[in-house]
Amino acid sequence: MAEAEAVQLKEEGNRHFQRQDYKAAAKSYSQALKLTKDKALLATLYRNRAACGLKTESYVQAASDASRAIDINSSDIKALYRRCQALEHLGKLAQAFKDVQCCATLEPWNQNFQETLRRLNTSIQEKLRVQFSTDSRVQKMFEILLDGNSKADKLEKAANNLIVLSREEAGAERIFQNNGVALLRQLLDTKRPELMLAAVRTLSGMCSGHRARATAILHAVRIDRICSLMAVENEELPLTVCNLLQAIIDALSGEDKREHRGKEEALVLDTKKDLKQITNHLLDMLVSKKVSGQGRDQALNLLNKNVPRKDLAIHDNSRTIYVVDNGLRKILKVVGQVPDLPSCLPLTDNTRMLASILINKLYDDLRCDPERDHFRKICEEYITGKFDPQDMDKNVIAIQTVSGILQGPFDLGNQLLGLKGVMEMMVALCGSEREADQLVAVEALIHASTKLSRATFIITNGVSLLKEIYKTTKNEKIKIRTLVGLCKLGSAGGTDYGLRQFAEGSTEKLAKQCRKWLCNTSTDTRTRRWAAEGLAYLTLDADVKDDFVQDIPALQAMLELAKASTPDKTILYSVATTLVNCTNSYDVNEVIPELVQLAKFSKQHVPEEHPKDKKDFVDMRVKRLLKAGVISVLACMVKADNAILTDQTKELLARVFLALCDNPKDRGTIVAQGGGKALIPLALEGTDVGKVKAAHALAKIAAVSNPDIAFPGERVYEVVRPLVSLLNTQRDGLQNYEALLGLTNLSERSDKLRQKIFKEKALPDIENYMFENHDQLRQAATECMCNMVVNKEVQERFLADGNDRLKLVVLLCGEDDDKVQNAAAGALAMLTAAHKKLCFKMTQVTTQWLEILQRLCLHDRLSVQHRGLVIAYNLLAADAELAKKLVESELLEILTVVGKQEPDEKRAAVVQTARECLIKCMDYGFIKPVS
């Protein structure tokens, strides 16, 4: 019974195979295999299932099934050939060649076997040639690199060749197979920087996108050895080793996104242990005195990039939890380092900032309040554990740690400021005789005074101390920080004229000193950076910003600082903030008169606007900034590396651009200085608010500028998406209107641009605004559609059944607004000229079509009248019956009256079109000429 059922299943499988349902066929053959022990039937079933495997590209399974069939019958020619095909696809050319050789021996007349034999022979020869040449090249390169007597140019060439080879899959595999890892380790032991760099870069290329190889290299070179290389006092090597570790992490965690096949796919590796080991070593590097400042920075960069989730939609944040439990105290130790203390670890200027960023990212990656409470408790325990009345150094470290956290997760920093004794300790350290204590305390006060309530406490308790330090200290570092502290406290009231923290004229004096430092090019960049930060706070005061834009040397000095070849995050952010303040492009809450009256009645504080914050003064400041060349500086800032140019800075730059674009007369200057090109990346990347502001600025430029000049080359196509994003009900009417104007201007340029607008799915949005009650929005949308209908795909949308697109255009032709009529008539003229079907459809969409057409042909505005007559001509030319209907109406009389007029210069096109309509009627024989 079982044998009979097996035969039936085989036949069923054959039927499925003929119907090309290969999965069902394989399933039937598999079921049959379980029921039979007959060797001949088993061989047939395995052979048939191998054929299914070939069809479904399951080559490993196909080769395995064919092998089982061959085990039963070694001369099974079909099984041999199927195994040959599977092995060829798996890249096992030598084994495939042997199988097809057997087939050709059994059936020498079979042309298919002979052709496969020739093809495989050629492929094998080529593979051997490449392999032997690659192997010999690899061997030769290592010989040159490991030979102490090799010349410098030979060494450099061999090292570069090895790096290039490692970046190709075949080359990386050859290096790996030829004992390359052991030889690269020898290069690392040479202690020669150029050879070590070459070895690390080669290892990096070999690890990229290959999990098994990355695992083998990690175990062979060892993570402690890799970290010791990253710890050296050298700028280039730590960065290169960081790239190697990143390649290993990407390969182990599957971040490389490459498809793995064959052995690599079949190899299942548990990489969690290795990844955890890498994390532990990176955390240990943070607190080791043997690690250089550059090495510590790279360790922090790797943790920043790989520990927090890249997408908060992913539920698993176990890596962050692990680092919080096992490494947060180590990160806090880095944040709390004081460079002037003897116990300080080796640092760079960016180390503490990178540690603050890591704390911020870890805190943001926590999913619930219990996790955040645990994080806060660790920070509290660490800080309170440092307070010691007997040891001032520990107190300074505790305050420095709070200062660092305030630069990271601000709400956590604010909670820590509430700890008993923290604020008091800050004020007490200001009065210390040690300059190191004063420096830390002043910086901490600067970061702590962001909230008005904290600023008020410090103004009450610490301003006199800050002023005393400012007057008495001879240390420039402390002096500038004290100044910035006073600047920040002075600006604590924001733009509210009624909340001035200091006496009249005090903020102007502070600003004058900041400008003086800024202009002093002999001062170190760090000090000038602090001066720029001080101005970022003080320019909230309208008197300060007005004086600043009139001080041309100070303004130029700040702009040059931003353009410097290696600006840091703080400079870019400070300059961007100052420019936002000078252009008043920050968000301002709308003042509702009724609420102001209510606040006055209840004796509540009402924010006051400074007289110099009125529009006339803002416009004057914008003019001065443009004259100073601010656009070219903004363009340079936009090009800065993403690590330096944060999303918040991008948003500030977008705000400045939007304010500068406000006056249409200034837009030509902005385009000439590269503003159009600079806005595109701001509109595509950054915060949601920043992207909207940049898109709005682009819309303002695109609406009035020649796109070929404003956005040369292919850049013009990148402008379309930001403009389309503004066609949204969540955006305000001005943004909608200017986006439509910009799209109208772009759609006029070329069909390729119209196609791009169509592909960005802007058509439904443009149609929605054609229904708007607002006259200008409806007009702008109709004008845009008038340009878009030239595109064939847009025309097809009008041709499609079941929509009212054409009806909407016809009805808009009957509107009272001349501009809407003009645009709608233009669209209708082009549509009816392009497709006869639309001429018939026009007469069916509304009963008012003829009345609307007659109104167009009699319109006072010549451009509208001309378009109406073109529509009439298109309808007359489309069909004799339709023409007859038009001739029987009053339209013939209208055409006759218009056609008899004298064609002066203005009316020539109108009269000529009317006469062409009459000639068409004559051609049909509906009318006759009068002799």
XYZ file of N, CA and C in Angstrom, residues 27-112:
258
model
N 7.194 19.143 -2.305
C 6.467 18.620 -1.139
C 5.958 17.207 -1.415
N 5.409 16.971 -2.617
C 4.905 15.638 -2.991
C 6.044 14.622 -3.028
N 7.191 14.989 -3.620
C 8.346 14.082 -3.682
C 8.853 13.765 -2.278
N 8.857 14.768 -1.382
C 9.332 14.560 0.000
C 8.436 13.571 0.732
N 7.110 13.714 0.523
C 6.156 12.775 1.167
C 6.361 11.361 0.627
N 6.598 11.248 -0.671
C 6.800 9.931 -1.299
C 8.064 9.268 -0.765
N 9.114 10.056 -0.524
C 10.386 9.515 -0.019
C 10.222 8.837 1.338
N 9.278 9.316 2.127
C 9.042 8.740 3.459
C 8.319 7.391 3.392
N 7.695 7.099 2.224
C 6.825 5.903 2.125
C 7.464 4.724 1.391
N 8.581 4.973 0.713
C 9.140 3.893 -0.124
C 10.560 3.520 0.282
N 10.896 2.232 -0.002
C 12.261 1.760 0.209
C 12.838 1.216 -1.095
N 12.034 1.319 -2.159
C 12.479 0.841 -3.485
C 13.583 1.763 -4.019
N 14.768 1.148 -4.280
C 15.938 1.960 -4.631
C 15.738 2.743 -5.931
N 15.146 2.107 -6.924
C 14.945 2.792 -8.216
C 14.026 3.994 -8.051
N 12.923 3.778 -7.242
C 11.976 4.863 -7.009
C 12.629 5.983 -6.175
N 13.433 5.577 -5.160
C 14.134 6.562 -4.331
C 15.046 7.449 -5.184
N 15.792 6.811 -6.107
C 16.702 7.562 -6.984
C 15.933 8.564 -7.837
N 14.781 8.124 -8.382
C 13.953 9.008 -9.220
C 13.425 10.189 -8.417
N 12.935 9.885 -7.183
C 12.375 10.949 -6.338
C 13.425 11.991 -5.950
N 14.624 11.506 -5.559
C 15.706 12.453 -5.205
C 16.104 13.302 -6.411
N 16.170 12.615 -7.578
C 16.545 13.305 -8.812
C 15.522 14.393 -9.164
N 14.235 14.034 -9.005
C 13.154 14.991 -9.316
C 13.138 16.166 -8.335
N 13.403 15.830 -7.049
C 13.408 16.914 -6.053
C 14.597 17.848 -6.292
N 15.701 17.294 -6.803
C 16.860 18.123 -7.160
C 16.480 19.116 -8.263
N 15.647 18.646 -9.226
C 15.184 19.535 -10.307
C 14.359 20.681 -9.732
N 13.528 20.372 -8.714
C 12.739 21.425 -8.046
C 13.670 22.432 -7.362
N 14.718 21.912 -6.709
C 15.694 22.778 -6.038
C 16.363 23.733 -7.004
N 16.687 23.261 -8.196
C 17.296 24.125 -9.214
C 16.337 25.234 -9.626
N 15.074 24.873 -9.791
C 14.077 25.859 -10.233
C 13.825 26.932 -9.171
N 13.893 26.527 -7.890
C 13.629 27.496 -6.803
C 14.912 28.128 -6.270
N 16.024 27.842 -6.949
C 17.341 28.387 -6.587
C 17.816 27.934 -5.214
N 17.326 26.766 -4.742
C 17.822 26.163 -3.496
C 18.953 25.212 -3.876
N 20.104 25.799 -4.216
C 21.179 25.013 -4.842
C 21.832 24.023 -3.883
N 21.933 24.366 -2.601
C 22.521 23.437 -1.611
C 21.663 22.186 -1.518
N 20.327 22.376 -1.437
C 19.383 21.249 -1.365
C 19.419 20.437 -2.660
N 19.504 21.111 -3.794
C 19.538 20.424 -5.098
C 20.771 19.532 -5.214
N 21.934 20.064 -4.810
C 23.182 19.283 -4.872
C 23.103 18.069 -3.956
N 22.517 18.269 -2.761
C 22.386 17.170 -1.788
C 21.481 16.060 -2.328
N 20.323 16.441 -2.905
C 19.386 15.439 -3.457
C 19.996 14.696 -4.636
N 20.675 15.410 -5.514
C 21.311 14.770 -6.678
C 22.376 13.777 -6.208
N 23.132 14.151 -5.148
C 24.166 13.253 -4.606
C 23.550 11.963 -4.076
N 22.387 12.071 -3.427
C 21.715 10.857 -2.905
C 21.268 9.953 -4.041
N 20.790 10.569 -5.125
C 20.387 9.766 -6.291
C 21.603 9.059 -6.898
N 22.749 9.760 -6.940
C 23.983 9.190 -7.501
C 24.506 8.073 -6.600
N 24.334 8.218 -5.268
C 24.751 7.151 -4.334
C 24.023 5.843 -4.630
N 22.769 5.953 -5.068
C 21.979 4.749 -5.399
C 22.384 4.232 -6.771
N 22.555 5.150 -7.738
C 22.921 4.747 -9.107
C 23.986 5.714 -9.620
N 25.260 5.249 -9.618
C 26.376 6.135 -9.951
C 26.380 6.596 -11.406
N 25.626 5.930 -12.276
C 25.582 6.340 -13.690
C 24.265 7.032 -14.049
N 23.586 7.571 -13.010
C 22.326 8.314 -13.240
C 22.686 9.655 -13.884
N 22.554 9.721 -15.204
C 23.062 10.874 -15.961
C 22.305 12.172 -15.643
N 20.983 12.037 -15.393
C 20.193 13.242 -15.051
C 20.627 13.804 -13.704
N 20.829 12.878 -12.732
C 21.248 13.314 -11.401
C 22.622 13.966 -11.464
N 23.526 13.370 -12.267
C 24.877 13.936 -12.410
C 24.829 15.356 -12.983
N 24.001 15.532 -14.007
C 23.938 16.853 -14.651
C 23.279 17.889 -13.736
N 22.274 17.430 -12.978
C 21.620 18.367 -12.056
C 22.559 18.782 -10.923
N 23.365 17.822 -10.451
C 24.329 18.181 -9.414
C 25.376 19.157 -9.972
N 25.766 18.917 -11.243
C 26.722 19.810 -11.909
C 26.176 21.246 -11.941
N 24.882 21.383 -12.309
C 24.274 22.720 -12.372
C 24.239 23.399 -11.001
N 23.870 22.609 -9.978
C 23.794 23.160 -8.617
C 25.171 23.601 -8.129
N 26.174 22.738 -8.359
C 27.537 23.059 -7.902
C 28.091 24.296 -8.618
N 27.739 24.445 -9.904
C 28.195 25.625 -10.649
C 27.642 26.900 -10.032
N 26.368 26.865 -9.663
C 25.749 28.036 -9.029
C 26.361 28.324 -7.663
N 26.820 27.277 -6.978
C 27.442 27.466 -5.658
C 28.907 27.865 -5.757
N 29.414 27.955 -6.993
C 30.794 28.385 -7.206
C 31.811 27.264 -7.114
N 31.350 26.014 -6.997
C 32.273 24.862 -6.906
C 32.516 24.319 -8.307
N 33.311 25.054 -9.065
C 33.469 24.777 -10.492
C 34.200 23.461 -10.759
N 35.210 23.139 -9.952
C 35.999 21.915 -10.182
C 35.124 20.667 -10.030
N 34.293 20.663 -8.978
C 33.407 19.500 -8.748
C 32.344 19.418 -9.840
N 31.837 20.585 -10.249
C 30.835 20.607 -11.322
C 31.443 20.072 -12.627
N 32.704 20.425 -12.890
C 33.402 19.966 -14.098
C 33.510 18.435 -14.110
N 33.820 17.832 -12.948
C 33.930 16.366 -12.859
C 32.603 15.701 -13.192
N 31.504 16.255 -12.698
C 30.176 15.660 -12.954
C 29.813 15.729 -14.433
N 30.046 16.890 -15.066
C 29.674 17.020 -16.477
C 30.618 16.179 -17.368
N 31.842 15.936 -16.863
C 32.773 15.064 -17.569
C 32.223 13.637 -17.624
N 31.664 13.173 -16.501
C 31.030 11.842 -16.443
C 29.856 11.773 -17.418
N 29.058 12.866 -17.441
C 27.897 12.917 -18.340
C 28.357 12.823 -19.803
N 29.412 13.573 -20.155
C 29.915 13.567 -21.531
C 30.504 12.204 -21.905
N 31.079 11.487 -20.944
C 31.615 10.134 -21.192
C 30.476 9.167 -21.476
N 29.366 9.304 -20.704
C 28.221 8.403 -20.879
C 27.455 8.712 -22.162
N 27.342 10.012 -22.509
C 26.624 10.410 -23.734
C 27.486 11.409 -24.510
N 28.513 10.936 -25.237
C 29.435 11.855 -25.926
C 28.785 12.663 -27.039
N 27.638 12.215 -27.563
C 26.973 12.940 -28.652
C 26.118 14.118 -28.158
N 25.893 14.209 -26.825
C 25.009 15.250 -26.266
C 25.695 16.624 -26.316
N 25.166 17.505 -27.185
C 25.762 18.830 -27.389
C 25.695 19.709 -26.128
N 24.647 19.529 -25.356
C 24.465 20.315 -24.128
C 25.602 20.050 -23.147
